[in-house]
Coordinates of C-alpha atoms and ligand atoms in Angstrom, one line a residue:
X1 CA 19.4 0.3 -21.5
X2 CA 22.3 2.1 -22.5
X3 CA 25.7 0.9 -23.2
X4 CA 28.5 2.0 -20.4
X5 CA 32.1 3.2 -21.6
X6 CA 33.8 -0.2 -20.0
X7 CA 30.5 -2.4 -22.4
X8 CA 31.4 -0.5 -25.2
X9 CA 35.3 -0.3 -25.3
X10 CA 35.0 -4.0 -24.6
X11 CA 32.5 -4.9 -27.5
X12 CA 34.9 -2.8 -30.2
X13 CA 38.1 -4.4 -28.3
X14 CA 40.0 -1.2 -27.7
X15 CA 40.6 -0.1 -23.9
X16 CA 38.2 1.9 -22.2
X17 CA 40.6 4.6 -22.1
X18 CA 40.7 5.0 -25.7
X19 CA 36.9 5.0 -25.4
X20 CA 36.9 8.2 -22.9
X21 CA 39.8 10.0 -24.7
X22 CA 37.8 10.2 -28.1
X23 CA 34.7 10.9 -25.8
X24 CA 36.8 14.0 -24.2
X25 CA 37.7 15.2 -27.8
X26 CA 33.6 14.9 -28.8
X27 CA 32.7 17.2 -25.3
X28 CA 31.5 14.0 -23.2
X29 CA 33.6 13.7 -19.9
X30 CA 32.6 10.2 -18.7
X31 CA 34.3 7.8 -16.4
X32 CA 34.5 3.7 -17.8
X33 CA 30.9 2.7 -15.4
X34 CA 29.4 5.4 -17.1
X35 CA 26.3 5.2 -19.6
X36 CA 27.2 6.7 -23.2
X37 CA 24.5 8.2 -25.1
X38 CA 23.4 5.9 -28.2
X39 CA 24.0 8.1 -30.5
X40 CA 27.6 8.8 -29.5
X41 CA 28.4 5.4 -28.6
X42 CA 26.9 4.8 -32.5
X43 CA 29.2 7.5 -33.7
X44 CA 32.3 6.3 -31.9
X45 CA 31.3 2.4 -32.9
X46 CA 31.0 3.3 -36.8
X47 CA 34.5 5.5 -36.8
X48 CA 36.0 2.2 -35.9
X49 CA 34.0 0.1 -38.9
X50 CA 31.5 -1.4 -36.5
X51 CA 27.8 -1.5 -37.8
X52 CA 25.6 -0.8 -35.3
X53 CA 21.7 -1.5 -34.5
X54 CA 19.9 1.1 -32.6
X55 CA 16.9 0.4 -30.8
X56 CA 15.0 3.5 -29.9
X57 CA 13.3 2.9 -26.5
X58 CA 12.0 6.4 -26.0
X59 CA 12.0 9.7 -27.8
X60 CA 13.5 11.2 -24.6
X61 CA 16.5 9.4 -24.4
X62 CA 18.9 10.6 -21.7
X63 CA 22.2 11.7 -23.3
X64 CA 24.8 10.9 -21.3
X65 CA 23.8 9.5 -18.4
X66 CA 25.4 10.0 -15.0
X67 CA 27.1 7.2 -13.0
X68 CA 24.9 4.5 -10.9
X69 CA 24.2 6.4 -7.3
X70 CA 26.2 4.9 -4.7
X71 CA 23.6 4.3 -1.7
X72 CA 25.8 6.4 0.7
X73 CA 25.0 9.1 -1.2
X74 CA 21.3 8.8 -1.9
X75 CA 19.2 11.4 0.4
X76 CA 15.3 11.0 1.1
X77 CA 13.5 13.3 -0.8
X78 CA 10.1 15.1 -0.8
X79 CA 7.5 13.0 -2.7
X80 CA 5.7 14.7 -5.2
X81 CA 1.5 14.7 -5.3
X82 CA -0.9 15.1 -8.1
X83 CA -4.7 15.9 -7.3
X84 CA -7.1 14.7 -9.6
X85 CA -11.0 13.3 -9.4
X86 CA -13.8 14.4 -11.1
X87 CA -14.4 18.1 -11.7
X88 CA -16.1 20.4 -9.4
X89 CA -15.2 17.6 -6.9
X90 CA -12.6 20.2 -5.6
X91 CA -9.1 19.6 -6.4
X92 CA -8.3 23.2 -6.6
X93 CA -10.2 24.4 -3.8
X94 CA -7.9 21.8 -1.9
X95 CA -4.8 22.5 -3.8
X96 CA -5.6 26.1 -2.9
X97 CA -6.5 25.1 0.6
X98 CA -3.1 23.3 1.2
X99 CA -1.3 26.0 -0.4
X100 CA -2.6 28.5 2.2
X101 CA -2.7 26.2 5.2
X102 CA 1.4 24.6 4.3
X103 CA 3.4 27.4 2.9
X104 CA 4.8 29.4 4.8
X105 CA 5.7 32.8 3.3
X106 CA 8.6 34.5 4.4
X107 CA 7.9 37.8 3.3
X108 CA 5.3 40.1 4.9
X109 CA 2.5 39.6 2.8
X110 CA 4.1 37.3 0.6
X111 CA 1.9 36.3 -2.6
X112 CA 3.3 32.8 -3.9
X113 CA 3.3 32.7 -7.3
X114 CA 1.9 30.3 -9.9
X115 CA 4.1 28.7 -11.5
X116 CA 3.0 24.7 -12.0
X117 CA 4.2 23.3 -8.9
X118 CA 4.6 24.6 -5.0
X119 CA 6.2 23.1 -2.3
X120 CA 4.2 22.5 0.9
X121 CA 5.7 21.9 4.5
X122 CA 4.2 19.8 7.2
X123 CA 6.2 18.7 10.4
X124 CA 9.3 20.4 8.6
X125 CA 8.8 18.1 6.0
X126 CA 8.4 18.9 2.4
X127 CA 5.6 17.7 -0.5
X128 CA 5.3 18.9 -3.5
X129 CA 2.1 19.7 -5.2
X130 CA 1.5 20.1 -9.0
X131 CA -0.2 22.8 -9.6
X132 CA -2.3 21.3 -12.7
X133 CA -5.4 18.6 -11.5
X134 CA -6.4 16.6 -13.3
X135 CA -5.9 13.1 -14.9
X136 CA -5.5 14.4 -18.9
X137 CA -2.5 16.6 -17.9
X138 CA -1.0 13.2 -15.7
X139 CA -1.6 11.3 -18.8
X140 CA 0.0 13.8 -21.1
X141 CA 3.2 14.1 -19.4
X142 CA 3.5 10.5 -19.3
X143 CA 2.6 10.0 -23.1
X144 CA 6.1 11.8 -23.2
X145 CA 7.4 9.2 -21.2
X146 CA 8.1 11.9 -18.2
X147 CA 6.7 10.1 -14.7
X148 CA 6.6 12.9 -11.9
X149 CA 3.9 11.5 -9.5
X150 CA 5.1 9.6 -6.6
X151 CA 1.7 9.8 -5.0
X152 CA -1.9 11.0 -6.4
X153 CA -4.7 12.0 -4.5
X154 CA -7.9 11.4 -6.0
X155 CA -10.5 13.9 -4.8
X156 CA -14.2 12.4 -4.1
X157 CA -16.9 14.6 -3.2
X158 CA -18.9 13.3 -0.5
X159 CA -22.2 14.9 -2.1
X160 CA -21.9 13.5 -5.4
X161 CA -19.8 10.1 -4.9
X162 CA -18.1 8.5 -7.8
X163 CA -18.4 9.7 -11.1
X164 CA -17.2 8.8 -14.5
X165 CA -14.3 11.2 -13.7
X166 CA -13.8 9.9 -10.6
X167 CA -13.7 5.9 -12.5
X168 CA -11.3 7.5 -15.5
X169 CA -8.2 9.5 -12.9
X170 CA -8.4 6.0 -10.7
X171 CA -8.0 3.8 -14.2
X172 CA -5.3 6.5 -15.0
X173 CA -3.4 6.5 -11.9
X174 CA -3.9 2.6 -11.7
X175 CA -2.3 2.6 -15.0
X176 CA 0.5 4.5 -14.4
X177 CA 1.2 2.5 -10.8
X178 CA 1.2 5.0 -8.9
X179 CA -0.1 4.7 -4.9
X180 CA -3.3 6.1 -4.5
X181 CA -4.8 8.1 -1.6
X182 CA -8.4 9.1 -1.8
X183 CA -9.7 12.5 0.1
X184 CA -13.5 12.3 0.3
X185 CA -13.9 16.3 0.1
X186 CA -16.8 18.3 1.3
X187 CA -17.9 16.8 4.1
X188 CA -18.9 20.3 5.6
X189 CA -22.2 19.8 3.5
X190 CA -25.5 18.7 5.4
X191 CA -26.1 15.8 2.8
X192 CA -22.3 14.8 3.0
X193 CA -22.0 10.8 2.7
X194 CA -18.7 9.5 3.1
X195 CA -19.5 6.0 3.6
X196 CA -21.4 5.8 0.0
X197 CA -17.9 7.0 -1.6
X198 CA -16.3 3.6 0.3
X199 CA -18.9 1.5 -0.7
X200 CA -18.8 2.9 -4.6
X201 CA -14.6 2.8 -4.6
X202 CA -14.7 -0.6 -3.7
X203 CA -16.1 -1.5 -6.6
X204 CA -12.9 -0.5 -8.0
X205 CA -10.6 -2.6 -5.3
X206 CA -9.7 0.7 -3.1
X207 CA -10.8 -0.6 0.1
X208 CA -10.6 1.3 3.5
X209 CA -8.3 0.4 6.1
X210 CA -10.9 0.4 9.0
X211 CA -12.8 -1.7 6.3
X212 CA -9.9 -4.8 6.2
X213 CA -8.6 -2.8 2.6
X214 CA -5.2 -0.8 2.4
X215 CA -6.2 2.0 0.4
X216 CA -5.7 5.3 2.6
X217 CA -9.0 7.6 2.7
X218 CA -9.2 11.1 4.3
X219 CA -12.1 13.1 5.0
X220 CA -11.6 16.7 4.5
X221 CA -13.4 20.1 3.6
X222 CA -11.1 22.2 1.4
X223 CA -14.2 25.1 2.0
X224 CA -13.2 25.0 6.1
X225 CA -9.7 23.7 6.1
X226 CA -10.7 20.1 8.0
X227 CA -9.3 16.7 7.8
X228 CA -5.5 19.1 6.0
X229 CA -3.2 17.9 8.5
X230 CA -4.3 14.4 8.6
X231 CA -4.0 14.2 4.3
X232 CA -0.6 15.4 5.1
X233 CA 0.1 13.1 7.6
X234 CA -1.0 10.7 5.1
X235 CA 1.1 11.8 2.1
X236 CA 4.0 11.4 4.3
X237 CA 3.2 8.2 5.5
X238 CA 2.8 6.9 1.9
X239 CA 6.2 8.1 1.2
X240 CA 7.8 6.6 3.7
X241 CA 6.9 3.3 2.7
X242 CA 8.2 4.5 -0.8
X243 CA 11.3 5.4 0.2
X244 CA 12.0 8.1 -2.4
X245 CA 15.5 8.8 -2.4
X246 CA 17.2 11.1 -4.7
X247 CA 21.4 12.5 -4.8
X248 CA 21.3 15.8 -5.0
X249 CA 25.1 15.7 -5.4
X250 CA 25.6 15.7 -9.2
X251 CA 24.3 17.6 -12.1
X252 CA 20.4 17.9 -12.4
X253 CA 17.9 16.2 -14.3
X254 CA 14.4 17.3 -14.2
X255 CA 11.1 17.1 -16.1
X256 CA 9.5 20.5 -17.4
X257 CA 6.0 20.9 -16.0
X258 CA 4.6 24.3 -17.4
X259 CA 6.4 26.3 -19.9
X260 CA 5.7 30.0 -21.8
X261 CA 6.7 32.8 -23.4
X262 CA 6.8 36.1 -20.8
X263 CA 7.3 39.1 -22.5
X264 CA 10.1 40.4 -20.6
X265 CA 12.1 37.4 -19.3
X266 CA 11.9 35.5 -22.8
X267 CA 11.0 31.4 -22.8
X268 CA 10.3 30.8 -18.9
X269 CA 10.2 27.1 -18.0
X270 CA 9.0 25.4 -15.1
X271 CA 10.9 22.5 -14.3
X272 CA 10.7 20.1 -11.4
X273 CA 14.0 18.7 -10.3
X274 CA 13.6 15.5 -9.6
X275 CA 17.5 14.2 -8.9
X276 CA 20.8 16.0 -8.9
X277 CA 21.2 19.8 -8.0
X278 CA 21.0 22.5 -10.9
X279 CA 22.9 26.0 -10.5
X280 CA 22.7 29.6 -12.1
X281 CA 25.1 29.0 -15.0
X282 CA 25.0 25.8 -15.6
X283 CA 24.5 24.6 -18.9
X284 CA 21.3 22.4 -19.9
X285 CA 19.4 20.7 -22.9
X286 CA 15.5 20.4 -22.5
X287 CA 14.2 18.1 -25.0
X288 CA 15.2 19.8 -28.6
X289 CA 16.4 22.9 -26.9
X290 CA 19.0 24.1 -25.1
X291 CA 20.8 27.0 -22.9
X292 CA 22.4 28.6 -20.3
X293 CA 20.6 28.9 -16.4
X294 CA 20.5 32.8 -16.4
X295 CA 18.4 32.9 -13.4
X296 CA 16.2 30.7 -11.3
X297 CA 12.9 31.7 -9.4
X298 CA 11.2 29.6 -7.0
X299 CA 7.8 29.2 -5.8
X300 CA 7.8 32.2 -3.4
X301 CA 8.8 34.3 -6.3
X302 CA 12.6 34.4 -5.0
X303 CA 15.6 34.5 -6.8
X304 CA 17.4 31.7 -6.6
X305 CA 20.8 30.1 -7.0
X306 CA 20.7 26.4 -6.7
X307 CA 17.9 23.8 -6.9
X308 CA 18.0 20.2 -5.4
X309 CA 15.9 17.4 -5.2
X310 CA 12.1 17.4 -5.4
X311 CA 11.8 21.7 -6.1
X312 CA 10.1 23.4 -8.5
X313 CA 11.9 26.0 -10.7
X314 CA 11.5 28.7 -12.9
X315 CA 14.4 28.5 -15.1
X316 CA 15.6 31.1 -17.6
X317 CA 17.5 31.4 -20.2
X318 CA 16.7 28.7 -22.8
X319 CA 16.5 29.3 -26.1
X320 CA 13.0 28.6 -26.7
X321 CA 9.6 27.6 -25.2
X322 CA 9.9 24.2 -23.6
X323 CA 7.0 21.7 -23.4
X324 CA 5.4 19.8 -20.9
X325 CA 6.8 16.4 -20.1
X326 CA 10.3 17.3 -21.5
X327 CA 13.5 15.8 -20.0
X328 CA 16.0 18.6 -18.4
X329 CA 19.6 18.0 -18.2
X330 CA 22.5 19.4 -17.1
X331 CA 26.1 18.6 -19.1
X332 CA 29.3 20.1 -19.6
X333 CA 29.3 22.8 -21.6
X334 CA 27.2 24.9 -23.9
X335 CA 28.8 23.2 -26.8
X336 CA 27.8 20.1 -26.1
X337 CA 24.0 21.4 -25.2
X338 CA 24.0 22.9 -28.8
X339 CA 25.2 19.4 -30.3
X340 CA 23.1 17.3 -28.6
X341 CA 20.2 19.3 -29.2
X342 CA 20.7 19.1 -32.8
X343 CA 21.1 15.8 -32.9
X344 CA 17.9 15.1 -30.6
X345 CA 16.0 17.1 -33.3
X346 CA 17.1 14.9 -36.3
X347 CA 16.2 12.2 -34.1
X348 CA 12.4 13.6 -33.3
X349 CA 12.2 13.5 -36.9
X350 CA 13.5 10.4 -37.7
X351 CA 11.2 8.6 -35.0
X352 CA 8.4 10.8 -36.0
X353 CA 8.4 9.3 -39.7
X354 CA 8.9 5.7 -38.7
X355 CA 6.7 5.6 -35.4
X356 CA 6.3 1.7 -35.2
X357 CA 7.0 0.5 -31.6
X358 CA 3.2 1.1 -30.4
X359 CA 1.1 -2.2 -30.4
X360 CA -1.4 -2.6 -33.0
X361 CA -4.1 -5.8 -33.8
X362 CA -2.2 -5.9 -36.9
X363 CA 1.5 -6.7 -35.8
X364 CA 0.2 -8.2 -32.1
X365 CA 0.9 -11.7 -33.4
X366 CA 4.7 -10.6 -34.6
X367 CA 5.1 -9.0 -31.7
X368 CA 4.3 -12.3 -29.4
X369 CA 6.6 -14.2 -31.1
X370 CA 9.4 -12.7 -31.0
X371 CA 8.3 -12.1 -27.0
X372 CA 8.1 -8.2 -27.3
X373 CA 4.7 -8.3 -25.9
X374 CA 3.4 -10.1 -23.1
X375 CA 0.2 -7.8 -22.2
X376 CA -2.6 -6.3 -24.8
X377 CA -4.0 -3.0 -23.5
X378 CA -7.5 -2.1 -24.0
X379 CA -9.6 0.6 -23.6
X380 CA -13.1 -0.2 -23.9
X381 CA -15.9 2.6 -24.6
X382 CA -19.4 2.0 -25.4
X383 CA -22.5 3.7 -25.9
X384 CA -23.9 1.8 -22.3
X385 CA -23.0 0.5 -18.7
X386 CA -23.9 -3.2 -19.4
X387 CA -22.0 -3.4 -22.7
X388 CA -19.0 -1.9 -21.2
X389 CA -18.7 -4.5 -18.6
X390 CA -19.9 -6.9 -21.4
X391 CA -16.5 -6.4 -23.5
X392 CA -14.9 -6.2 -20.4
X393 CA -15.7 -9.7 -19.4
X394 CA -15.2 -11.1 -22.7
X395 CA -11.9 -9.7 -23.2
X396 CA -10.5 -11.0 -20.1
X397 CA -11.3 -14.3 -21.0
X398 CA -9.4 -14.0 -24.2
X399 CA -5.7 -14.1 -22.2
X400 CA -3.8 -17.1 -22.7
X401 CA -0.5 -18.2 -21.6
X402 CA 1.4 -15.7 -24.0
X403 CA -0.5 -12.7 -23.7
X404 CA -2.2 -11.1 -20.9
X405 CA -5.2 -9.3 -21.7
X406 CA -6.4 -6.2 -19.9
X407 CA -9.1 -3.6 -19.9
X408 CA -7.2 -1.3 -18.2
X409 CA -10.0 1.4 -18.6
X410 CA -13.8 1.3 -19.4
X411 CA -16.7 3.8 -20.0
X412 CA -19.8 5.0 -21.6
X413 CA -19.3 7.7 -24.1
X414 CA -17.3 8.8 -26.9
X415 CA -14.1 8.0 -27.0
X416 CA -12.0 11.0 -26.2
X417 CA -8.5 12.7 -26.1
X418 CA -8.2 11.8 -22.8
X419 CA -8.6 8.1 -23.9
X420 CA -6.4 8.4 -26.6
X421 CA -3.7 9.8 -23.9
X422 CA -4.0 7.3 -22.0
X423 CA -3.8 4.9 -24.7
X424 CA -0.5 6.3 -25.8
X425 CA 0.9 6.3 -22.6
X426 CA -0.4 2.5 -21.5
X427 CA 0.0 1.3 -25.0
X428 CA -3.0 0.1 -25.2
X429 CA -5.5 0.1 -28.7
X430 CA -9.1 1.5 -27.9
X431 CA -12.1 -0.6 -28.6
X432 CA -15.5 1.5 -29.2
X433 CA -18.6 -0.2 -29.0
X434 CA -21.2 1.9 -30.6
X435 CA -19.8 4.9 -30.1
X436 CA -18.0 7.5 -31.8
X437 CA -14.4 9.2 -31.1
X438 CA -15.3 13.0 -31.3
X439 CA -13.2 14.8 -34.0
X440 CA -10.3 16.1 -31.7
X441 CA -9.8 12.5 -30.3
X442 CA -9.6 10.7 -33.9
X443 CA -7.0 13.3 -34.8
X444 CA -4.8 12.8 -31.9
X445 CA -4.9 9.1 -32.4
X446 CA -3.6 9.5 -35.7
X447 CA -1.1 11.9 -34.3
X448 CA -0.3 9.4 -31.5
X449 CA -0.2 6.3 -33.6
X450 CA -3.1 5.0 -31.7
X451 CA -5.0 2.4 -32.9
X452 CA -9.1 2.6 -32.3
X453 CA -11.6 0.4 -33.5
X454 CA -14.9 0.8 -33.9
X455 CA -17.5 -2.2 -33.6
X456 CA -21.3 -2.5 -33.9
X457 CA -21.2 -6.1 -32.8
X458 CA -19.3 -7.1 -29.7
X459 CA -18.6 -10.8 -30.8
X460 CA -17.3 -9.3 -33.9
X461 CA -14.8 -6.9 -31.4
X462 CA -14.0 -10.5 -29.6
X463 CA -12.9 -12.3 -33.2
X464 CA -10.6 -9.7 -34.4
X465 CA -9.2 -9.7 -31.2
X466 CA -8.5 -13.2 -31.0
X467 CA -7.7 -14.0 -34.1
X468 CA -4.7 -10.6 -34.0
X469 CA -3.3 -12.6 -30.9
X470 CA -3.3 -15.7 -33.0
X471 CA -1.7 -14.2 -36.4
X472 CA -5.3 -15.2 -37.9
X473 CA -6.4 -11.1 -38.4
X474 CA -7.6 -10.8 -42.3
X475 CA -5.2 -7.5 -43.4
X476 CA -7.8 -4.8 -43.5
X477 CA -9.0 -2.8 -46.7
Ligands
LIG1 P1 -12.5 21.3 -9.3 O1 -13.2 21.5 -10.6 O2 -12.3 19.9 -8.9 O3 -11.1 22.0 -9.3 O4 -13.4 21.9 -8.2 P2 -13.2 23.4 -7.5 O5 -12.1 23.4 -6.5 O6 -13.3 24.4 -8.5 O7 -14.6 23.4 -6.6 C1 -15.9 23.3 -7.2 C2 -16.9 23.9 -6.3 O8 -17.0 23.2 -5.1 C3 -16.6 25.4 -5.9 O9 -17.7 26.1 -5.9 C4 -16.0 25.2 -4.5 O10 -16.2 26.4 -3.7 C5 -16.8 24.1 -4.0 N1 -16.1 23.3 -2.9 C6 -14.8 22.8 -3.0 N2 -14.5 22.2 -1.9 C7 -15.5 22.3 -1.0 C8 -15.8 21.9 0.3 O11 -15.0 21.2 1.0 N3 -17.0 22.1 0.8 C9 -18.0 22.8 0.1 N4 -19.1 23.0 0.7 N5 -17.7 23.3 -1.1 C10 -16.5 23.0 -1.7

């Protein structure tokens, strides 16, 4: 974590109001319990002769982060809910479904907008829905290392059952631990069969309630509107028992979910405020880029002039096109959103030329030792069913008492860029069993620093895997 102003005046021996005074003259207002960013607390550490050792956790690194909440002034807030499943399963139909069924437009024939996210109500309660299905854009935006999803609902049609994207957004959402809530959709049709999709999913440990399980299934028909208010019902009880609490009593930090050009307005993002409260005027930094809030729009398509906890919001007034899965923040002046974006981009190209933290067979045994790494990720693709489970099997058996290992997805096929995203965002190292990446995935592994390896013999898959874990890997050629 991040040093505090107190941690830091005490490691250079000066007092901690030394510490805040040169803080003040650099822009940062922060009190002694507060977190300083690394790079300032570096700065302030080096002015006084100290050498310091930076270790970069994440490209996104908060700045200056604001003071621990106090409980008294945490506030429930609305969870937020991705839908995902396999396609033509019908997560838009029932996004769009929700959508007209939960939000109630104020205006007379009030057209909500489409801006990445929409706020539903049920029982005067809020949810918010993101507005993009699907597990590859879930994956992305936690590759950046942005988590949004409190909840995802994975859509199941009731004609089709489970298919391989059905398999991949549960390994995905397993992955990223987030609670689960399956809607078995379409049961209008005459050949619906609900009870197939139980007995398929629990193959993949989500068990029914009514069957002795806790995973929570709804039946609904996004075509006729059935089974809605009982998925809401659902959503809420879920976040209940999650107690998501946010303070919407200090400056905002958010996550950027969608993010263009317009043509009039200039760089439009779409940001999702997840804590704190953001306000027309208030200055921000959004990844590398910065600016001013000159106006803010919400879901409805009305101006607005203050955003708390849990809404989506069209912000303007940044200086460029933000991109999905960037960190907003609001700090103290425009100054100081200028400096620390320049700073982050120096940094984004520092990390980008020495990208080393992600696991590879190569440095796994390093890595153990020095107790860094205490689970091996694996994504396992091969060209069949039985081989798959196979390398699954055989994997698992590899753990021992230092490293855990686990397949945390599995499939036929090519290995692909929605793979490689999950890869990057589980760090994991893909393991391809007679198959091939297609083009646009080996690219983005290289891009993401991902490590894939391609067998034609399982037991040779097994040895390199055991002997990385054991420092025995022969250096490869
Ligand atoms: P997505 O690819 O998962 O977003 O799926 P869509 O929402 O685009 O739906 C795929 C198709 O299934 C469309 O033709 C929908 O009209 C149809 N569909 C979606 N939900 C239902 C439903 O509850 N009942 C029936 N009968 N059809 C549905």
């Amino acid at each position: 974590g991040r040093i505090t102003v107190g941690e830091l005046a005490d490691k250079m021996g000066v007092s901690a109001s030394d510490v805040i005074s040169k803080l003040i003259g650099l822009g940062v207002m922060a009190t002694i319990n507060q977190a300083v960013d690394t790079d300032i607390a570096k700065m302030l550490a080096e002015e006084q002769g100290f050498e310091v050792e930076v270790k970069v956790d994440t490209l996104e690194e908060k700045l200056v982060e604001t003071e621990e909440d106090k409980e008294e002034d945490l506030r429930p807030r609305p969870p937020v809910v991705t839908i995902l499943g396999h396609v033509d399963h019908g997560k838009t139909s029932l996004l769009d479904a929700i959508r007209e069924a939960n939000v109630t437009s104020q205006e007379a024939g009030g057209i909500t907008q489409h801006i990445g996210a929409y706020q539903a109500e049920y029982n005067d309660k809020k949810i918010v829905f993101l507005d993009t299905p699907g597990h590859e854009a879930f994956t992305a935006m936690r590759a950046r290392g942005a988590q949004v999803t409190d909840i995802a609902i994975v859509v199941v049609a009731a004609d089709d059952g489970v298919m391989p994207q059905t398999v991949e957004a549960i390994n995905h959402v397993k992955a990223a631990d987030v609670p689960i809530i399956i809607a078995v959709n379409k049961i209008d049709k005459p050949n619906a069969n609900p009870d197939r999709v139980k007995q398929q999913l629990a193959e993949y440990e989500l068990i029914p309630e009514d069957w002795g399980g806790d995973t929570v299934f709804v039946d609904v028909s996004a075509l006729k509107h059935t089974g809605l208010d009982t998925l809401m019902e659902m959503i809420l009880l879920v976040s209940e028992m999650a107690e998501l609490k946010a303070n919407p009593d200090k400056p905002a930090l958010g996550t950027v979910v969608e993010a263009k050009l317009d043509k009039g307005r200039g760089p439009v993002a779409t940001v999702l405020i997840q804590d704190g409260t953001i306000e027309v005027g208030d200055s921000i930094i959004c990844g590398t880029i910065y600016g001013k809030v000159r106006a803010m729009v919400d879901d409805r398509g009305n101006r607005i002039e203050k955003a708390g906890p849990a809404t989506p919001v069209e912000i303007l007034g940044l200086n460029d096109v933000a991109e999905a899965g960037d960190m907003l923040q609001v700090v103290t002046d425009d100054k100081m959103a200028r400096q620390i974006s320049e700073k982050r981009s120096d940094k984004r190209r520092e990390v980008e030329l020495k990208k080393s933290a992600k696991v590879s067979l190569d440095d796994l045994f390093s890595q153990i030792q020095e107790g860094e790494r205490k689970d091996l990720n694996i994504i396992a693709k091969a060209d069949v069913q039985g081989s798959v489970e196979a390398l699954r099997e055989s994997l698992l058996k590899l753990s021992n008492d230092e490293v855990r290992v686990q397949v945390i997805h599995g499939g036929v096929g090519a290995v692909t860029e929605s793979d490689v995203m999950l890869a990057s965002a589980s760090d994991a190292i893909i393991i391809g069993f007679n198959v091939r990446p297609e083009p646009s995935a080996r690219k983005m592994a290289e891009r993401e620093d991902v490590e894939l390896r391609l067998y034609r013999v399982i037991y040779e898959a097994l040895e390199d895997v055991k002997a990385a874990m054991t420092g025995m890997l022969a250096p490869e050629f």
